[in-house]
Each structure stands twice: as C-alpha cells, then as structure tokens.
C-alpha cells in the first residue's frame, strides 16, 4: 500500500505568485511519457554534492520532506509515476495579472572548435576564473558594493565591483588573465558564455567540456535583442544561426554590441564522462536533455519536480505536458513561473533551444511530510 502524506507547510505565495492546490489527476496528460527519465533526473539531484552557491534558507520545498523523498527514491521504485503522486502535492503557479501562464525558453550545450594554443585560426581566449573574483549568492552582498551586483573583486582595501566585459577585453585583469582554451572568434565565445558551458573539439580530434566557473556579476544584456532593437534584423525568424552569422558578417558592429553586454563568464575544463548527459548545472548534477529545468534559485529548491503544461520540443503525439526537474539556474531566469529547459547538445539542440520561447503553464510539485518520516 502506498504511503500517505500531508502537505509540508506549502507557502501560499512564492515570488508574488499564488500557489493553488490542484489534483494531479486534473493535469492533462500527467505524468506523460518517459516519467522514469524524470525520476532518474530527480535521483541525480538528490545524490549531488551541495551547490557551490548555497540557496537561501527560505526557498520553497520543505528541506526535511525533500530529504525524505530523496531517501525513498534511493530504494526500489517499481512505478515512477506512483512515486511522484505519493510523495508530492501539485500546486498551480498563478501570477498576478498573468494567470496560469508563465514563460519557457530553451538552452543547450554548443559544440565548438578550438585549440589549447593561440594562433591565426584561434585568436579568442576562454578565461579561467580569476583568484580575486568573489561570487555572491542570492541576497548576499559586500560592504560598499552595489547590492545589484552578483560578484565582487577582492582588493587590499576591501571589495569593489568586478570589471565589465569591455574592461576585461581591454586587459583589466592583468596577471589574473589565464586562458584555458582559444576559440575561432568572439562570436563563439559569446555563444559559449550565453549557454554557460560547451564541448570544444581540439585539432587532434579530442573533445573537452568547458564548464561555467563564475561570472563578473554585471547585468546581462542579450546581444540578439540589441541587434533587433537597432533594426539590423527582424525579430520574426531570428534564430541563433542567423544572428551569429550576422555578427560575423559585420565585425565592427559586432564588437560594439558584444561589449555592450557587461556580463562576462569564466570557465574550467572537465572530461566528458557521459556523452548522453549535459554539463553539470548549478545543482552540481549533469543535466538531462529535455528533463532538466533552470529555475529562479532564490525561489525554488533544486530537485523540485515541475509539470510544464503545454507542447515542448520533441513532444510525442498527444503529449500535453512534461515532468521536469529543477537542476540549474541563470541570471535571466527570474520569477516563479519562468524556466529554461535544457534541450541537449549540438547544432540540432541549438535550433530547438532557439525556437523555444513559449507561454506555458507551470505547476510545481512540493514534497509531502510522511508520517514517521522515511528511514535514511
């Protein structure tokens, strides 16, 4: 007989949105095909080391109840759908003025070409994290620092703002400038930084993974949006291939627009252990294509399941939604009904991710408190 739990003090509101209880049976198509893949993604988050940037104490998703769900997932789970029904309660996320509709985008892991050494074909450096970079978690700040900045520069006199993109490109890091790879141009670097990670094919045929290792904490500006705002390309039909191709065809304008994005990402190298999975997300676990969701980490606990109510990339006939797992975050992912779905690796995933800009319903599954808890 399945265990019966009660809702673990679910908040009435999260991030200004109302959480409305809803029966899972009322969700069209729930739990959808491939629910075992969602369980696998959930298990990976449960088993992951603590994230590098701790989440705030007040994120939604009771810590004790979540730990009990993780403990149950480590055991024999003959029915993945029953596991989610038994261990979680569903809450529709209703935003004030927007109702049940949120906004979903997609991201992917690009595959690029590069070299460990600079040269005429590879003049653009990928930089390692500088030693003087101090990353700040949600709500964290430093004395005298603008609270809107999400990183600081440690100096002999205390903390200051970290240099923006243009200053870094002009040499502001000095001896802290440490290239780990070289790419063919600034456009490839921008794509890598926008996506947060990637695979790079070296001249000898080997591939390495380039992983996010911090950012300068400056505000992010979408270069594609600037291209549209200045009238260079229309928004209609604007794909990744089209706007990056336009940047390469107009190098002088491209340099100005790219430098207008003050945000700058630093990286580290890692082996590719499982080609079927993506890079680790902010939850410290490899991303599952089509199942890992980037969420606002100041609001939601990593590992929470979400039901995305609407058609998604790769959806089968009649698929009305998908069960996904919060495993990542991003500077542009702000708000309770805002998500970024990891689509996969390579050019086709890039096309799918670029086309994913949809209004969609968000339902969060919060863990139940089980009578007597669950043996660990």
CSV table of C-alpha atoms in Angstrom, one decimal:
chain,number,residue,atom,x,y,z
A,1,UNK,CA,0.0,0.0,0.0
A,2,UNK,CA,1.4,3.4,-1.0
A,3,UNK,CA,2.4,5.7,1.9
A,4,UNK,CA,0.0,8.6,2.6
A,5,UNK,CA,1.5,12.0,3.5
A,6,UNK,CA,0.3,15.5,4.1
A,7,UNK,CA,1.4,18.8,2.5
A,8,UNK,CA,4.6,20.0,4.2
A,9,UNK,CA,3.6,23.6,5.1
A,10,UNK,CA,3.3,24.7,1.5
A,11,UNK,CA,3.6,28.5,1.2
A,12,UNK,CA,0.5,30.4,0.0
A,13,UNK,CA,2.7,32.6,-2.3
A,14,UNK,CA,6.1,32.4,-3.9
A,15,UNK,CA,7.7,35.4,-5.6
A,16,UNK,CA,4.4,37.2,-5.8
A,17,UNK,CA,2.6,34.2,-7.4
A,18,UNK,CA,-0.2,32.3,-5.7
A,19,UNK,CA,0.2,28.6,-5.2
A,20,UNK,CA,-3.2,26.9,-5.9
A,21,UNK,CA,-3.5,23.3,-4.9
A,22,UNK,CA,-4.5,21.1,-7.9
A,23,UNK,CA,-5.1,17.4,-8.2
A,24,UNK,CA,-2.5,15.6,-10.3
A,25,UNK,CA,-5.4,13.8,-12.0
A,26,UNK,CA,-6.6,17.2,-13.2
A,27,UNK,CA,-3.4,17.8,-15.1
A,28,UNK,CA,-4.0,16.9,-18.7
A,29,UNK,CA,-1.6,14.0,-19.7
A,30,UNK,CA,0.1,13.8,-16.3
A,31,UNK,CA,2.7,12.3,-15.8
A,32,UNK,CA,3.4,12.0,-19.5
A,33,UNK,CA,5.6,9.5,-21.3
A,34,UNK,CA,9.2,8.9,-20.1
A,35,UNK,CA,8.4,9.6,-16.4
A,36,UNK,CA,11.2,7.2,-15.5
A,37,UNK,CA,13.6,9.8,-17.0
A,38,UNK,CA,12.3,12.4,-14.7
A,39,UNK,CA,12.9,10.0,-11.7
A,40,UNK,CA,16.4,9.5,-12.9
A,41,UNK,CA,17.0,13.3,-13.0
A,42,UNK,CA,15.5,13.6,-9.6
A,43,UNK,CA,17.8,10.9,-8.2
A,44,UNK,CA,20.8,12.7,-9.6
A,45,UNK,CA,20.0,15.9,-7.9
A,46,UNK,CA,19.4,14.0,-4.6
A,47,UNK,CA,22.8,12.4,-4.8
A,48,UNK,CA,24.7,15.6,-5.9
A,49,UNK,CA,27.1,17.5,-3.6
A,50,UNK,CA,25.9,20.8,-2.2
A,51,UNK,CA,25.9,23.6,-4.9
A,52,UNK,CA,28.8,26.0,-4.9
A,53,UNK,CA,26.4,28.9,-4.2
A,54,UNK,CA,24.0,27.8,-1.4
A,55,UNK,CA,20.4,28.6,-1.9
A,56,UNK,CA,18.6,30.9,0.5
A,57,UNK,CA,17.0,29.3,3.6
A,58,UNK,CA,13.5,30.4,2.5
A,59,UNK,CA,13.3,28.6,-0.9
A,60,UNK,CA,10.1,26.7,-1.5
A,61,UNK,CA,10.3,23.0,-0.9
A,62,UNK,CA,10.5,21.8,2.7
A,63,UNK,CA,14.0,20.6,3.4
A,64,UNK,CA,13.0,17.6,5.6
A,65,UNK,CA,10.2,16.4,3.3
A,66,UNK,CA,12.5,16.8,0.3
A,67,UNK,CA,15.2,14.7,2.0
A,68,UNK,CA,12.6,12.0,2.8
A,69,UNK,CA,11.5,11.9,-0.8
A,70,UNK,CA,15.2,11.6,-1.8
A,71,UNK,CA,15.6,8.7,0.6
A,72,UNK,CA,12.6,6.9,-0.9
A,73,UNK,CA,13.9,7.4,-4.4
A,74,UNK,CA,17.1,5.6,-3.5
A,75,UNK,CA,15.2,2.5,-2.8
A,76,UNK,CA,13.3,0.2,-5.2
A,77,UNK,CA,10.7,2.3,-7.1
A,78,UNK,CA,8.7,0.0,-9.4
A,79,UNK,CA,6.4,2.7,-10.6
A,80,UNK,CA,7.9,6.1,-11.2
A,81,UNK,CA,4.5,7.8,-11.8
A,82,UNK,CA,3.2,6.5,-8.4
A,83,UNK,CA,6.3,7.8,-6.7
A,84,UNK,CA,5.6,11.3,-7.7
A,85,UNK,CA,1.9,11.0,-6.9
A,86,UNK,CA,2.6,9.6,-3.5
A,87,UNK,CA,5.5,11.8,-2.5
A,88,UNK,CA,4.4,15.2,-3.8
A,89,UNK,CA,1.5,17.6,-3.9
A,90,UNK,CA,0.8,19.7,-7.0
A,91,UNK,CA,0.4,23.5,-7.0
A,92,UNK,CA,-0.5,25.6,-10.0
A,93,UNK,CA,1.6,28.8,-10.1
A,94,UNK,CA,-0.8,31.7,-10.7
A,95,UNK,CA,0.9,35.0,-11.3
A,96,UNK,CA,-0.9,38.3,-10.5
A,97,UNK,CA,-2.1,39.8,-13.8
A,98,UNK,CA,-0.9,36.9,-15.8
A,99,UNK,CA,-2.9,34.0,-14.5
A,100,UNK,CA,-1.6,30.5,-15.0
A,101,UNK,CA,0.7,31.3,-17.9
A,102,UNK,CA,4.5,31.5,-17.4
A,103,UNK,CA,7.4,31.8,-19.9
A,104,UNK,CA,9.7,29.0,-21.0
A,105,UNK,CA,12.8,29.3,-23.1
A,106,UNK,CA,15.4,26.7,-24.0
A,107,UNK,CA,19.2,26.4,-23.8
A,108,UNK,CA,21.7,23.9,-25.0
A,109,UNK,CA,25.4,22.8,-24.9
A,110,UNK,CA,27.1,24.1,-28.0
A,111,UNK,CA,29.8,22.1,-29.8
A,112,UNK,CA,32.6,24.4,-30.9
A,113,UNK,CA,36.1,24.0,-32.3
A,114,UNK,CA,39.2,25.4,-30.5
A,115,UNK,CA,42.8,24.9,-29.5
A,116,UNK,CA,44.9,24.8,-26.4
A,117,UNK,CA,47.2,27.3,-28.0
A,118,UNK,CA,46.5,30.6,-29.7
A,119,UNK,CA,47.1,31.0,-33.4
A,120,UNK,CA,45.6,32.7,-36.5
A,121,UNK,CA,42.7,30.3,-36.6
A,122,UNK,CA,42.0,30.5,-32.8
A,123,UNK,CA,42.7,34.1,-31.5
A,124,UNK,CA,40.0,34.4,-28.9
A,125,UNK,CA,40.7,33.3,-25.3
A,126,UNK,CA,38.4,31.4,-22.9
A,127,UNK,CA,39.5,32.7,-19.5
A,128,UNK,CA,39.8,30.7,-16.2
A,129,UNK,CA,38.2,32.1,-13.1
A,130,UNK,CA,40.4,34.8,-11.6
A,131,UNK,CA,41.6,34.4,-8.0
A,132,UNK,CA,40.2,37.8,-6.9
A,133,UNK,CA,36.7,37.0,-8.0
A,134,UNK,CA,34.2,36.7,-5.1
A,135,UNK,CA,30.8,35.1,-6.2
A,136,UNK,CA,27.8,36.2,-4.3
A,137,UNK,CA,24.7,34.1,-3.6
A,138,UNK,CA,21.1,35.3,-3.8
A,139,UNK,CA,20.6,38.2,-1.3
A,140,UNK,CA,24.3,38.2,-0.4
A,141,UNK,CA,26.4,41.4,-0.7
A,142,UNK,CA,29.6,43.0,0.5
A,143,UNK,CA,30.1,46.3,2.4
A,144,UNK,CA,30.2,49.3,0.0
A,145,UNK,CA,29.1,47.2,-3.0
A,146,UNK,CA,26.1,47.9,-5.1
A,147,UNK,CA,23.6,45.2,-4.0
A,148,UNK,CA,22.5,44.7,-7.6
A,149,UNK,CA,26.0,43.3,-8.4
A,150,UNK,CA,26.3,39.5,-8.0
A,151,UNK,CA,30.1,39.3,-7.7
A,152,UNK,CA,32.9,41.4,-6.2
A,153,UNK,CA,36.6,42.0,-6.7
A,154,UNK,CA,38.7,41.3,-3.6
A,155,UNK,CA,41.3,44.0,-3.1
A,156,UNK,CA,43.8,45.1,-0.4
A,157,UNK,CA,41.3,47.8,0.5
A,158,UNK,CA,38.2,45.6,0.7
A,159,UNK,CA,35.7,44.8,-2.1
A,160,UNK,CA,34.8,46.6,-5.3
A,161,UNK,CA,32.8,46.0,-8.5
A,162,UNK,CA,34.3,43.5,-10.8
A,163,UNK,CA,35.4,44.8,-14.2
A,164,UNK,CA,32.8,44.7,-17.0
A,165,UNK,CA,33.2,42.8,-20.3
A,166,UNK,CA,34.8,45.8,-22.2
A,167,UNK,CA,37.3,46.4,-19.4
A,168,UNK,CA,38.2,42.7,-19.2
A,169,UNK,CA,38.8,42.6,-23.0
A,170,UNK,CA,41.0,45.7,-22.7
A,171,UNK,CA,43.2,44.0,-20.1
A,172,UNK,CA,41.7,45.0,-16.8
A,173,UNK,CA,42.5,41.6,-15.2
A,174,UNK,CA,46.2,42.0,-15.7
A,175,UNK,CA,48.1,39.0,-14.3
A,176,UNK,CA,44.8,37.3,-13.5
A,177,UNK,CA,44.2,36.7,-17.2
A,178,UNK,CA,44.6,33.0,-17.7
A,179,UNK,CA,43.4,31.4,-21.0
A,180,UNK,CA,42.4,27.8,-20.8
A,181,UNK,CA,41.5,27.4,-24.5
A,182,UNK,CA,41.3,29.5,-27.6
A,183,UNK,CA,38.3,29.8,-30.0
A,184,UNK,CA,37.9,31.0,-33.5
A,185,UNK,CA,36.2,34.3,-32.7
A,186,UNK,CA,34.4,36.5,-30.2
A,187,UNK,CA,31.0,35.2,-31.5
A,188,UNK,CA,31.8,31.6,-30.5
A,189,UNK,CA,32.9,32.9,-27.1
A,190,UNK,CA,29.6,34.8,-26.7
A,191,UNK,CA,27.6,31.7,-27.6
A,192,UNK,CA,29.6,29.7,-25.0
A,193,UNK,CA,29.1,32.4,-22.4
A,194,UNK,CA,25.3,32.7,-23.1
A,195,UNK,CA,24.8,29.0,-22.8
A,196,UNK,CA,27.1,28.7,-19.8
A,197,UNK,CA,29.1,25.6,-21.0
A,198,UNK,CA,30.0,23.7,-24.1
A,199,UNK,CA,32.0,21.0,-25.7
A,200,UNK,CA,35.1,22.0,-27.7
A,201,UNK,CA,36.7,19.8,-30.4
A,202,UNK,CA,40.5,20.2,-30.4
A,203,UNK,CA,42.7,19.9,-33.5
A,204,UNK,CA,43.8,16.4,-32.5
A,205,UNK,CA,40.2,15.2,-32.6
A,206,UNK,CA,39.7,15.0,-28.8
A,207,UNK,CA,36.8,16.8,-27.2
A,208,UNK,CA,36.8,18.5,-23.8
A,209,UNK,CA,34.0,20.1,-21.8
A,210,UNK,CA,34.2,23.7,-20.8
A,211,UNK,CA,32.2,24.4,-17.7
A,212,UNK,CA,30.9,27.6,-16.1
A,213,UNK,CA,33.2,28.7,-13.2
A,214,UNK,CA,31.8,32.1,-12.2
A,215,UNK,CA,30.8,35.4,-13.7
A,216,UNK,CA,31.7,39.0,-13.0
A,217,UNK,CA,28.3,39.7,-11.6
A,218,UNK,CA,27.4,42.5,-14.0
A,219,UNK,CA,24.0,42.7,-15.6
A,220,UNK,CA,23.4,40.5,-18.7
A,221,UNK,CA,22.2,42.1,-21.9
A,222,UNK,CA,21.1,39.9,-24.8
A,223,UNK,CA,23.1,40.8,-27.9
A,224,UNK,CA,20.4,39.3,-30.2
A,225,UNK,CA,17.9,41.8,-28.6
A,226,UNK,CA,20.2,44.7,-29.4
A,227,UNK,CA,20.5,43.5,-33.0
A,228,UNK,CA,16.7,43.7,-33.3
A,229,UNK,CA,16.4,47.0,-31.4
A,230,UNK,CA,18.9,48.7,-33.7
A,231,UNK,CA,16.9,47.4,-36.7
A,232,UNK,CA,19.7,45.1,-38.1
A,233,UNK,CA,17.4,42.0,-38.2
A,234,UNK,CA,13.7,41.4,-37.6
A,235,UNK,CA,12.6,39.5,-34.5
A,236,UNK,CA,10.5,37.2,-36.7
A,237,UNK,CA,12.5,34.2,-37.7
A,238,UNK,CA,15.5,35.3,-35.6
A,239,UNK,CA,17.5,32.1,-34.9
A,240,UNK,CA,20.9,31.5,-33.3
A,241,UNK,CA,22.4,30.7,-36.7
A,242,UNK,CA,21.0,33.9,-38.2
A,243,UNK,CA,22.1,36.4,-35.6
A,244,UNK,CA,25.5,34.9,-35.0
A,245,UNK,CA,26.0,34.8,-38.8
A,246,UNK,CA,25.1,38.5,-39.0
A,247,UNK,CA,27.6,39.3,-36.3
A,248,UNK,CA,30.4,37.6,-38.2
A,249,UNK,CA,29.4,39.5,-41.4
A,250,UNK,CA,29.5,42.8,-39.5
A,251,UNK,CA,32.6,42.6,-37.2
A,252,UNK,CA,32.8,46.3,-36.3
A,253,UNK,CA,29.2,46.5,-35.2
A,254,UNK,CA,29.5,43.0,-33.6
A,255,UNK,CA,32.4,44.2,-31.4
A,256,UNK,CA,30.3,47.2,-30.1
A,257,UNK,CA,27.2,45.1,-29.5
A,258,UNK,CA,29.0,42.3,-27.7
A,259,UNK,CA,30.9,44.7,-25.5
A,260,UNK,CA,27.5,46.3,-24.6
A,261,UNK,CA,26.8,43.1,-22.7
A,262,UNK,CA,28.6,43.8,-19.4
A,263,UNK,CA,28.3,40.3,-18.1
A,264,UNK,CA,31.4,38.0,-18.5
A,265,UNK,CA,31.6,34.3,-17.8
A,266,UNK,CA,34.7,32.4,-16.7
A,267,UNK,CA,35.3,28.7,-17.3
A,268,UNK,CA,37.1,25.5,-16.3
A,269,UNK,CA,37.9,22.3,-18.2
A,270,UNK,CA,36.5,18.9,-17.5
A,271,UNK,CA,36.4,15.5,-19.2
A,272,UNK,CA,33.2,14.3,-20.9
A,273,UNK,CA,32.2,11.3,-18.7
A,274,UNK,CA,28.8,10.5,-20.2
A,275,UNK,CA,28.2,11.9,-23.7
A,276,UNK,CA,24.4,11.3,-23.3
A,277,UNK,CA,24.2,13.9,-20.5
A,278,UNK,CA,24.8,17.6,-20.5
A,279,UNK,CA,27.2,19.6,-18.3
A,280,UNK,CA,26.6,20.0,-14.6
A,281,UNK,CA,24.0,22.6,-13.7
A,282,UNK,CA,24.0,24.9,-10.7
A,283,UNK,CA,22.7,22.0,-8.6
A,284,UNK,CA,26.0,20.2,-9.3
A,285,UNK,CA,24.5,17.4,-11.3
A,286,UNK,CA,24.7,16.6,-15.1
A,287,UNK,CA,21.8,18.0,-17.0
A,288,UNK,CA,19.3,15.6,-18.6
A,289,UNK,CA,18.2,16.6,-22.1
A,290,UNK,CA,14.5,17.5,-22.1
A,291,UNK,CA,14.2,16.9,-18.3
A,292,UNK,CA,16.4,19.5,-16.5
A,293,UNK,CA,14.9,22.9,-15.9
A,294,UNK,CA,16.7,26.1,-14.9
A,295,UNK,CA,14.6,28.0,-12.4
A,296,UNK,CA,14.9,31.1,-10.1
A,297,UNK,CA,17.1,29.6,-7.4
A,298,UNK,CA,16.2,32.3,-5.0
A,299,UNK,CA,12.6,30.9,-5.0
A,300,UNK,CA,12.7,27.2,-5.7
A,301,UNK,CA,14.7,24.4,-4.2
A,302,UNK,CA,16.9,22.4,-6.6
A,303,UNK,CA,15.4,19.0,-7.3
A,304,UNK,CA,11.8,20.1,-7.2
A,305,UNK,CA,9.7,18.5,-10.0
A,306,UNK,CA,7.7,20.8,-12.2
A,307,UNK,CA,4.9,20.0,-14.7
A,308,UNK,CA,5.2,22.1,-17.8
A,309,UNK,CA,1.7,22.3,-19.2
A,310,UNK,CA,2.0,22.6,-23.0
A,311,UNK,CA,3.8,21.2,-26.0
A,312,UNK,CA,7.6,21.0,-25.8
A,313,UNK,CA,10.5,20.2,-28.2
A,314,UNK,CA,10.5,16.5,-29.1
A,315,UNK,CA,7.0,16.0,-27.8
A,316,UNK,CA,5.2,12.9,-29.0
A,317,UNK,CA,1.7,12.8,-30.4
A,318,UNK,CA,-0.8,13.9,-27.9
A,319,UNK,CA,1.9,14.8,-25.3
A,320,UNK,CA,0.2,17.6,-23.3
A,321,UNK,CA,3.0,18.4,-20.9
A,322,UNK,CA,6.2,17.1,-19.3
A,323,UNK,CA,7.5,16.4,-15.9
A,324,UNK,CA,10.9,18.0,-15.4
A,325,UNK,CA,13.3,18.6,-12.5
A,326,UNK,CA,14.9,21.8,-11.3
A,327,UNK,CA,18.6,21.4,-11.7
A,328,UNK,CA,20.0,24.7,-12.8
A,329,UNK,CA,19.5,28.5,-12.7
A,330,UNK,CA,20.6,31.5,-14.7
A,331,UNK,CA,20.9,35.3,-14.4
A,332,UNK,CA,18.0,35.8,-16.8
A,333,UNK,CA,15.7,33.2,-15.1
A,334,UNK,CA,13.8,35.5,-12.7
A,335,UNK,CA,10.4,34.9,-11.2
A,336,UNK,CA,8.2,32.0,-10.1
A,337,UNK,CA,6.8,31.0,-13.5
A,338,UNK,CA,10.0,31.4,-15.5
A,339,UNK,CA,12.0,28.4,-16.7
A,340,UNK,CA,14.8,27.5,-19.2
A,341,UNK,CA,14.7,23.9,-20.4
A,342,UNK,CA,18.0,22.1,-21.2
A,343,UNK,CA,17.4,20.7,-24.7
A,344,UNK,CA,20.6,18.8,-25.4
A,345,UNK,CA,24.0,19.1,-27.1
A,346,UNK,CA,25.0,20.2,-30.6
A,347,UNK,CA,23.6,22.1,-33.6
A,348,UNK,CA,20.1,20.5,-33.7
A,349,UNK,CA,19.7,21.1,-30.0
A,350,UNK,CA,20.7,24.7,-30.6
A,351,UNK,CA,18.0,25.1,-33.2
A,352,UNK,CA,15.3,23.6,-30.9
A,353,UNK,CA,16.5,25.8,-28.0
A,354,UNK,CA,16.4,28.9,-30.1
A,355,UNK,CA,12.9,28.2,-31.2
A,356,UNK,CA,11.6,27.6,-27.7
A,357,UNK,CA,10.1,30.9,-26.5
A,358,UNK,CA,6.7,29.8,-25.3
A,359,UNK,CA,4.0,30.9,-22.9
A,360,UNK,CA,3.3,27.8,-20.9
A,361,UNK,CA,1.7,26.7,-17.6
A,362,UNK,CA,3.8,26.0,-14.6
A,363,UNK,CA,2.8,23.5,-11.9
A,364,UNK,CA,5.3,22.8,-9.0
A,365,UNK,CA,5.3,19.6,-7.1
A,366,UNK,CA,6.2,20.1,-3.4
A,367,UNK,CA,7.2,17.2,-1.2
A,368,UNK,CA,4.8,15.8,1.4
A,369,UNK,CA,5.7,15.2,5.0
A,370,UNK,CA,5.4,11.5,5.5
A,371,UNK,CA,4.1,10.0,8.8
A,372,UNK,CA,7.1,8.9,10.8
A,373,UNK,CA,9.4,10.1,8.1
A,374,UNK,CA,11.4,7.8,5.9
A,375,UNK,CA,14.4,5.7,7.1
A,376,UNK,CA,17.6,7.0,5.6
